[in-house]
Amino acid sequence: MAEWSWVAYTALEVLIAVACCLGNVLVVCAVCIGIRDSLREPTFCFLVSLAVADFLVGVAAVPLAVLLDGWVSVTPDMCLLLSCVVLVLTQASVLSLLAIAVDRYLRLHTPLRYKALATQKRSWMAVSVCWILSCLLGFTPLFGWRNYSSLASDSTNTSSPSLTSPPCTFLSVISLPFMVYFNFLGCVMAPLLVMTFLYIRIFWSLQGRLKESCPQAQASLLREKRLAFSLALVLILFAGCWIPLHLMNCLLLFCGPEAVTQGTLYTGILLSHANSAVNPVVYAYRIPKIQQAYGQIWRHFLVNINCRHGDKQVRRQRTGSQVNHTETCGLGGKTTP
């Protein structure tokens, strides 16, 4: 890859990382502070979980993606551990999206039992289960399914104290069969198909109820439909941003390294990371409660800035008046000969 292309790639990764961090911190603050009793609703608990995963993409996954491109030399085991962190965060996003889809489905199809089932305690237990499963699935290569040939050759090369560890890259330790058969087909595509089926059922049911319901009930159903569409949009964006990179892995596995150019691969990586920066924008435009919370946080921020600016002006005025008073007193105290 040309030097200018690498600089552009790194600069875009930095911008994406900053957007991920700032945007998803704003989401967490909006849900936890700006929306009253929001964490009592399971959907918002899972949205916080998704926002935390997206925030960690900016904090950890993006820097690791840049470093794990041959820029650091660590032991093969450490390289494998760092590479697995990226898989854990991806899986946490997938399972959070799945939890959201299941929650909306239960809310619509079991309305009488929903409040008894979806308690705050159970919601946070579900979030914990999502993250525990994400760790187990993401760290699977640590338990054996890894790039054995690379690790064996690396350990042989580094056995001599005079030789340093080879550069660490993602595909030098993570095997392509694992990425295609286990990660893509099993851990990403299977949940995406389940979520697609659930949202089809949700929209089909809502459409039927809207035709049969009275005008008073239609307002509530329309709000439910709007929220379901917004959450489905988050799912569509996730699939659109991540599937291209996984398809590239399929091409690398079945057609060899020549099938995907370096620039195309970097574009896929950028697209997958950009998904974590886009979600807060979707929440702002599509979910009214979060949109209102954004507005409250922004107004509070502006009020604080104005208050601080006003305090500074008052202090300057007081300081200036004290100086003038001192000068006046000094002149008044002098006597003429």
CSV table of C-alpha atoms in Angstrom, one decimal:
chain,number,residue,atom,x,y,z
A,1,MET,CA,0.0,0.0,0.0
A,2,ALA,CA,1.3,3.4,-1.0
A,3,GLU,CA,2.5,5.7,1.8
A,4,TRP,CA,-0.2,8.4,1.1
A,5,SER,CA,-2.9,5.7,1.2
A,6,TRP,CA,-1.6,4.4,4.5
A,7,VAL,CA,-1.7,8.0,5.9
A,8,ALA,CA,-5.3,8.5,4.6
A,9,TYR,CA,-6.3,5.1,6.1
A,10,THR,CA,-4.8,6.0,9.5
A,11,ALA,CA,-6.3,9.5,9.5
A,12,LEU,CA,-9.8,8.0,8.7
A,13,GLU,CA,-9.4,5.5,11.5
A,14,VAL,CA,-8.5,8.3,14.0
A,15,LEU,CA,-11.6,10.2,12.9
A,16,ILE,CA,-13.8,7.1,13.2
A,17,ALA,CA,-12.4,6.4,16.7
A,18,VAL,CA,-13.1,9.9,17.9
A,19,ALA,CA,-16.6,9.8,16.5
A,20,CYS,CA,-17.2,6.4,18.1
A,21,CYS,CA,-16.0,7.6,21.5
A,22,LEU,CA,-17.9,11.0,21.6
A,23,GLY,CA,-21.1,9.7,20.0
A,24,ASN,CA,-21.5,6.7,22.1
A,25,VAL,CA,-20.6,8.5,25.4
A,26,LEU,CA,-23.4,10.9,24.4
A,27,VAL,CA,-25.8,7.9,23.9
A,28,VAL,CA,-25.0,6.5,27.3
A,29,CYS,CA,-25.4,9.9,29.0
A,30,ALA,CA,-28.7,10.5,27.1
A,31,VAL,CA,-30.2,7.1,28.2
A,32,CYS,CA,-28.9,7.0,31.7
A,33,ILE,CA,-29.3,10.7,32.6
A,34,GLY,CA,-31.5,12.4,30.0
A,35,ILE,CA,-34.4,9.9,29.9
A,36,ARG,CA,-36.2,9.4,33.1
A,37,ASP,CA,-36.5,5.7,34.3
A,38,SER,CA,-35.1,4.6,30.9
A,39,LEU,CA,-33.1,1.8,32.4
A,40,ARG,CA,-36.3,0.2,33.6
A,41,GLU,CA,-37.1,-0.5,29.9
A,42,PRO,CA,-35.2,-3.5,28.5
A,43,THR,CA,-34.8,-2.0,25.0
A,44,PHE,CA,-32.8,0.9,26.5
A,45,CYS,CA,-30.7,-1.4,28.6
A,46,PHE,CA,-29.7,-3.3,25.4
A,47,LEU,CA,-29.1,0.0,23.6
A,48,VAL,CA,-26.7,1.0,26.4
A,49,SER,CA,-24.9,-2.4,25.9
A,50,LEU,CA,-24.6,-1.8,22.2
A,51,ALA,CA,-23.4,1.8,22.8
A,52,VAL,CA,-20.7,0.5,25.2
A,53,ALA,CA,-19.6,-2.1,22.6
A,54,ASP,CA,-19.4,0.7,20.0
A,55,PHE,CA,-17.5,2.9,22.4
A,56,LEU,CA,-15.0,0.2,23.0
A,57,VAL,CA,-14.6,-0.2,19.2
A,58,GLY,CA,-13.3,3.4,19.2
A,59,VAL,CA,-11.1,2.9,22.3
A,60,ALA,CA,-9.7,-0.6,21.5
A,61,ALA,CA,-10.7,-2.1,18.2
A,62,VAL,CA,-9.7,0.8,16.0
A,63,PRO,CA,-6.2,1.3,17.6
A,64,LEU,CA,-5.7,-2.4,17.5
A,65,ALA,CA,-6.6,-2.6,13.8
A,66,VAL,CA,-4.0,0.0,13.0
A,67,LEU,CA,-1.3,-1.7,15.2
A,68,LEU,CA,-2.1,-5.2,14.2
A,69,ASP,CA,-1.1,-4.5,10.6
A,70,GLY,CA,2.5,-5.3,11.2
A,71,TRP,CA,3.4,-2.2,13.2
A,72,VAL,CA,4.1,-4.0,16.5
A,73,SER,CA,6.3,-7.0,17.3
A,74,VAL,CA,4.9,-9.1,20.1
A,75,THR,CA,4.8,-12.8,21.0
A,76,PRO,CA,2.4,-14.9,19.0
A,77,ASP,CA,0.2,-15.6,22.0
A,78,MET,CA,-0.1,-11.8,22.8
A,79,CYS,CA,-0.8,-11.1,19.1
A,80,LEU,CA,-3.6,-13.8,19.3
A,81,LEU,CA,-5.0,-12.3,22.5
A,82,LEU,CA,-5.1,-8.7,21.0
A,83,SER,CA,-6.8,-10.0,17.8
A,84,CYS,CA,-9.5,-11.8,19.8
A,85,VAL,CA,-10.5,-8.5,21.5
A,86,VAL,CA,-11.8,-7.3,18.1
A,87,LEU,CA,-13.9,-10.5,17.8
A,88,VAL,CA,-15.3,-10.0,21.3
A,89,LEU,CA,-16.6,-6.5,20.6
A,90,THR,CA,-18.1,-7.5,17.2
A,91,GLN,CA,-19.9,-10.4,18.9
A,92,ALA,CA,-21.2,-8.1,21.7
A,93,SER,CA,-22.7,-5.9,19.1
A,94,VAL,CA,-24.4,-8.8,17.4
A,95,LEU,CA,-25.8,-10.3,20.6
A,96,SER,CA,-27.0,-6.8,21.8
A,97,LEU,CA,-28.9,-6.4,18.5
A,98,LEU,CA,-30.4,-9.9,18.9
A,99,ALA,CA,-31.5,-9.1,22.5
A,100,ILE,CA,-33.2,-5.9,21.2
A,101,ALA,CA,-35.1,-7.9,18.5
A,102,VAL,CA,-36.2,-10.5,20.9
A,103,ASP,CA,-37.4,-7.8,23.4
A,104,ARG,CA,-39.5,-6.1,20.7
A,105,TYR,CA,-40.9,-9.4,19.6
A,106,LEU,CA,-41.9,-10.4,23.2
A,107,ARG,CA,-43.4,-6.9,23.8
A,108,LEU,CA,-45.6,-7.2,20.8
A,109,HIS,CA,-46.6,-10.9,21.0
A,110,THR,CA,-46.9,-11.4,24.8
A,111,PRO,CA,-48.2,-8.1,26.0
A,112,LEU,CA,-49.9,-9.5,29.1
A,113,ARG,CA,-46.8,-11.4,30.4
A,114,TYR,CA,-44.2,-8.9,29.1
A,115,LYS,CA,-44.0,-6.7,32.2
A,116,ALA,CA,-43.6,-9.8,34.4
A,117,LEU,CA,-40.9,-11.3,32.1
A,118,ALA,CA,-38.9,-8.2,31.2
A,119,THR,CA,-38.0,-6.9,34.7
A,120,GLN,CA,-35.0,-4.6,35.2
A,121,LYS,CA,-33.1,-7.4,36.9
A,122,ARG,CA,-33.7,-9.8,34.1
A,123,SER,CA,-32.7,-7.2,31.5
A,124,TRP,CA,-29.3,-6.7,33.1
A,125,MET,CA,-28.9,-10.4,33.5
A,126,ALA,CA,-29.5,-10.7,29.7
A,127,VAL,CA,-26.9,-8.0,29.1
A,128,SER,CA,-24.4,-9.9,31.3
A,129,VAL,CA,-25.2,-13.1,29.4
A,130,CYS,CA,-24.6,-11.3,26.1
A,131,TRP,CA,-21.1,-10.1,27.2
A,132,ILE,CA,-20.2,-13.5,28.7
A,133,LEU,CA,-21.1,-15.3,25.5
A,134,SER,CA,-19.3,-12.7,23.5
A,135,CYS,CA,-16.1,-13.4,25.5
A,136,LEU,CA,-16.5,-17.1,25.1
A,137,LEU,CA,-17.1,-16.9,21.3
A,138,GLY,CA,-14.6,-14.2,20.7
A,139,PHE,CA,-11.8,-15.9,22.6
A,140,THR,CA,-12.4,-19.2,21.0
A,141,PRO,CA,-9.0,-19.1,19.1
A,142,LEU,CA,-7.2,-19.0,22.4
A,143,PHE,CA,-8.6,-22.5,23.0
A,144,GLY,CA,-7.1,-24.1,19.9
A,145,TRP,CA,-8.8,-22.9,16.6
A,146,ARG,CA,-5.9,-20.6,15.5
A,147,ASN,CA,-3.4,-20.3,12.7
A,148,TYR,CA,-1.2,-23.2,13.9
A,149,SER,CA,1.4,-23.0,11.1
A,150,SER,CA,2.1,-19.3,11.7
A,151,LEU,CA,2.3,-19.8,15.5
A,152,ALA,CA,4.7,-22.7,15.0
A,153,SER,CA,7.0,-20.9,12.7
A,154,ASP,CA,6.9,-17.8,14.8
A,155,SER,CA,7.8,-19.8,18.0
A,156,THR,CA,10.6,-21.4,16.1
A,157,ASN,CA,12.0,-18.1,14.8
A,158,THR,CA,11.8,-16.5,18.2
A,159,SER,CA,13.3,-19.4,20.1
A,160,SER,CA,16.7,-17.8,19.6
A,161,PRO,CA,17.4,-14.9,22.0
A,162,SER,CA,19.1,-13.0,19.2
A,163,LEU,CA,15.9,-12.8,17.1
A,164,THR,CA,13.0,-10.5,17.8
A,165,SER,CA,9.3,-11.4,17.5
A,166,PRO,CA,7.8,-11.1,14.0
A,167,PRO,CA,5.4,-8.3,13.2
A,168,CYS,CA,1.9,-9.0,14.5
A,169,THR,CA,-1.0,-9.1,11.9
A,170,PHE,CA,-4.6,-10.3,12.4
A,171,LEU,CA,-4.6,-13.0,9.8
A,172,SER,CA,-1.2,-14.4,10.9
A,173,VAL,CA,-2.8,-15.7,14.1
A,174,ILE,CA,-6.5,-15.9,13.3
A,175,SER,CA,-7.2,-18.7,10.7
A,176,LEU,CA,-9.5,-17.9,7.7
A,177,PRO,CA,-11.5,-21.1,8.2
A,178,PHE,CA,-12.4,-19.9,11.7
A,179,MET,CA,-13.3,-16.5,10.4
A,180,VAL,CA,-15.6,-17.9,7.7
A,181,TYR,CA,-17.2,-21.0,9.1
A,182,PHE,CA,-17.4,-20.1,12.8
A,183,ASN,CA,-17.3,-16.4,13.1
A,184,PHE,CA,-19.2,-15.3,9.9
A,185,LEU,CA,-21.6,-18.2,9.3
A,186,GLY,CA,-22.2,-19.2,12.9
A,187,CYS,CA,-21.7,-16.1,15.0
A,188,VAL,CA,-22.8,-13.3,12.6
A,189,MET,CA,-25.1,-14.7,9.9
A,190,ALA,CA,-27.1,-17.1,12.1
A,191,PRO,CA,-28.1,-14.3,14.5
A,192,LEU,CA,-28.8,-11.9,11.6
A,193,LEU,CA,-31.2,-14.4,10.0
A,194,VAL,CA,-33.0,-14.8,13.3
A,195,MET,CA,-33.3,-11.1,13.7
A,196,THR,CA,-34.5,-10.7,10.2
A,197,PHE,CA,-37.2,-13.3,10.8
A,198,LEU,CA,-38.2,-11.6,14.1
A,199,TYR,CA,-38.5,-8.1,12.5
A,200,ILE,CA,-40.5,-9.5,9.6
A,201,ARG,CA,-42.9,-11.0,12.2
A,202,ILE,CA,-43.1,-7.7,14.1
A,203,PHE,CA,-43.9,-5.6,11.0
A,204,TRP,CA,-46.4,-8.1,9.7
A,205,SER,CA,-48.2,-8.2,13.1
A,206,LEU,CA,-48.1,-4.4,13.5
A,207,GLN,CA,-49.5,-3.9,9.9
A,208,GLY,CA,-52.4,-6.3,10.7
A,209,ARG,CA,-53.2,-4.7,14.0
A,210,LEU,CA,-53.2,-1.2,12.5
A,211,LYS,CA,-55.9,-2.2,10.1
A,212,GLU,CA,-58.0,-3.8,12.8
A,213,SER,CA,-57.5,-1.3,15.6
A,214,CYS,CA,-59.5,1.7,16.6
A,215,PRO,CA,-58.2,5.2,16.1
A,216,GLN,CA,-57.2,5.5,19.8
A,217,ALA,CA,-55.0,2.4,19.7
A,218,GLN,CA,-53.4,3.3,16.4
A,219,ALA,CA,-51.3,6.1,17.9
A,220,SER,CA,-49.6,3.6,20.3
A,221,LEU,CA,-49.1,1.1,17.5
A,222,LEU,CA,-47.6,3.7,15.2
A,223,ARG,CA,-45.1,4.6,17.9
A,224,GLU,CA,-44.2,1.0,18.3
A,225,LYS,CA,-43.8,0.6,14.5
A,226,ARG,CA,-41.6,3.7,14.3
A,227,LEU,CA,-39.3,2.4,17.1
A,228,ALA,CA,-39.2,-1.1,15.5
A,229,PHE,CA,-38.3,0.5,12.1
A,230,SER,CA,-35.5,2.5,13.8
A,231,LEU,CA,-34.1,-0.6,15.5
A,232,ALA,CA,-34.3,-2.6,12.3
A,233,LEU,CA,-32.4,0.2,10.5
A,234,VAL,CA,-29.6,-0.2,13.1
A,235,LEU,CA,-29.6,-3.9,12.2
A,236,ILE,CA,-29.5,-3.2,8.4
A,237,LEU,CA,-26.6,-0.8,8.8
A,238,PHE,CA,-24.7,-3.3,10.9
A,239,ALA,CA,-25.2,-6.0,8.2
A,240,GLY,CA,-24.3,-3.6,5.4
A,241,CYS,CA,-21.1,-2.5,7.2
A,242,TRP,CA,-19.8,-5.9,8.3
A,243,ILE,CA,-20.9,-8.4,5.7
A,244,PRO,CA,-18.5,-6.9,3.0
A,245,LEU,CA,-15.5,-7.6,5.2
A,246,HIS,CA,-16.7,-11.1,5.9
A,247,LEU,CA,-17.2,-11.7,2.2
A,248,MET,CA,-13.6,-10.6,1.6
A,249,ASN,CA,-12.5,-13.2,4.1
A,250,CYS,CA,-14.5,-15.8,2.1
A,251,LEU,CA,-12.7,-14.7,-1.1
A,252,LEU,CA,-9.3,-14.9,0.7
A,253,LEU,CA,-10.1,-18.4,1.9
A,254,PHE,CA,-11.5,-19.9,-1.3
A,255,CYS,CA,-9.6,-17.9,-4.0
A,256,GLY,CA,-6.3,-17.0,-2.3
A,257,PRO,CA,-4.6,-13.7,-1.4
A,258,GLU,CA,-4.8,-12.4,-4.9
A,259,ALA,CA,-8.6,-12.2,-4.8
A,260,VAL,CA,-8.7,-9.1,-2.5
A,261,THR,CA,-6.4,-6.2,-2.9
A,262,GLN,CA,-4.9,-4.4,0.2
A,263,GLY,CA,-6.8,-1.2,-0.5
A,264,THR,CA,-10.1,-3.1,-0.8
A,265,LEU,CA,-9.5,-4.9,2.5
A,266,TYR,CA,-8.7,-1.6,4.2
A,267,THR,CA,-11.9,-0.1,2.8
A,268,GLY,CA,-13.9,-3.1,4.3
A,269,ILE,CA,-12.2,-2.5,7.7
A,270,LEU,CA,-13.0,1.2,7.7
A,271,LEU,CA,-16.6,0.4,6.8
A,272,SER,CA,-17.0,-2.1,9.6
A,273,HIS,CA,-15.6,0.4,12.1
A,274,ALA,CA,-17.7,3.3,10.8
A,275,ASN,CA,-20.8,1.3,11.8
A,276,SER,CA,-20.0,2.1,15.5
A,277,ALA,CA,-19.9,5.8,14.7
A,278,VAL,CA,-23.1,5.8,12.7
A,279,ASN,CA,-25.4,4.3,15.3
A,280,PRO,CA,-25.6,7.5,17.6
A,281,VAL,CA,-26.7,9.5,14.5
A,282,VAL,CA,-29.5,7.0,13.8
A,283,TYR,CA,-30.7,7.2,17.4
A,284,ALA,CA,-30.7,11.0,17.2
A,285,TYR,CA,-32.9,11.1,14.1
A,286,ARG,CA,-35.1,8.0,14.6
A,287,ILE,CA,-35.8,7.6,18.4
A,288,PRO,CA,-37.7,10.6,19.8
A,289,LYS,CA,-36.8,10.0,23.5
A,290,ILE,CA,-33.0,9.9,22.7
A,291,GLN,CA,-33.5,12.9,20.4
A,292,GLN,CA,-35.0,14.9,23.3
A,293,ALA,CA,-32.3,13.7,25.7
A,294,TYR,CA,-29.7,14.9,23.2
A,295,GLY,CA,-31.3,18.3,23.2
A,296,GLN,CA,-31.4,18.5,27.0
A,297,ILE,CA,-27.7,17.6,27.2
A,298,TRP,CA,-26.8,20.1,24.6
A,299,ARG,CA,-28.8,22.9,26.2
A,300,HIS,CA,-27.3,22.1,29.6
A,301,PHE,CA,-23.8,22.2,28.1
A,302,LEU,CA,-24.5,25.6,26.5
A,303,VAL,CA,-25.9,26.9,29.8
A,304,ASN,CA,-22.8,25.8,31.6
A,305,ILE,CA,-20.6,27.5,29.0
A,306,ASN,CA,-22.6,30.7,29.3
A,307,CYS,CA,-22.5,30.6,33.1
A,308,ARG,CA,-18.7,30.2,33.1
A,309,HIS,CA,-18.3,33.0,30.6
A,310,GLY,CA,-20.5,35.2,32.7
A,311,ASP,CA,-18.5,34.4,35.8
A,312,LYS,CA,-15.3,35.3,34.1
A,313,GLN,CA,-16.7,38.6,33.0
A,314,VAL,CA,-18.0,39.4,36.5
A,315,ARG,CA,-14.6,38.6,38.0
A,316,ARG,CA,-12.9,40.8,35.4
A,317,GLN,CA,-15.3,43.6,36.2
A,318,ARG,CA,-14.7,43.2,40.0
A,319,THR,CA,-11.0,43.1,39.5
A,320,GLY,CA,-11.1,46.2,37.3
A,321,SER,CA,-13.3,48.1,39.8
A,322,GLN,CA,-11.0,47.1,42.7
A,323,VAL,CA,-8.0,48.4,40.7
A,324,ASN,CA,-9.7,51.7,39.9
A,325,HIS,CA,-10.8,52.1,43.5
A,326,THR,CA,-7.2,51.5,44.7
A,327,GLU,CA,-5.8,54.1,42.2
A,328,THR,CA,-8.5,56.6,43.3
A,329,CYS,CA,-7.7,56.1,47.0
A,330,GLY,CA,-3.9,56.5,46.2
A,331,LEU,CA,-4.4,59.8,44.4
A,332,GLY,CA,-6.8,61.1,47.1
A,333,GLY,CA,-4.2,60.4,49.8
A,334,LYS,CA,-1.5,62.6,48.2
A,335,THR,CA,-1.0,66.2,49.5
A,336,THR,CA,0.4,69.1,47.5
A,337,PRO,CA,3.3,71.1,48.9
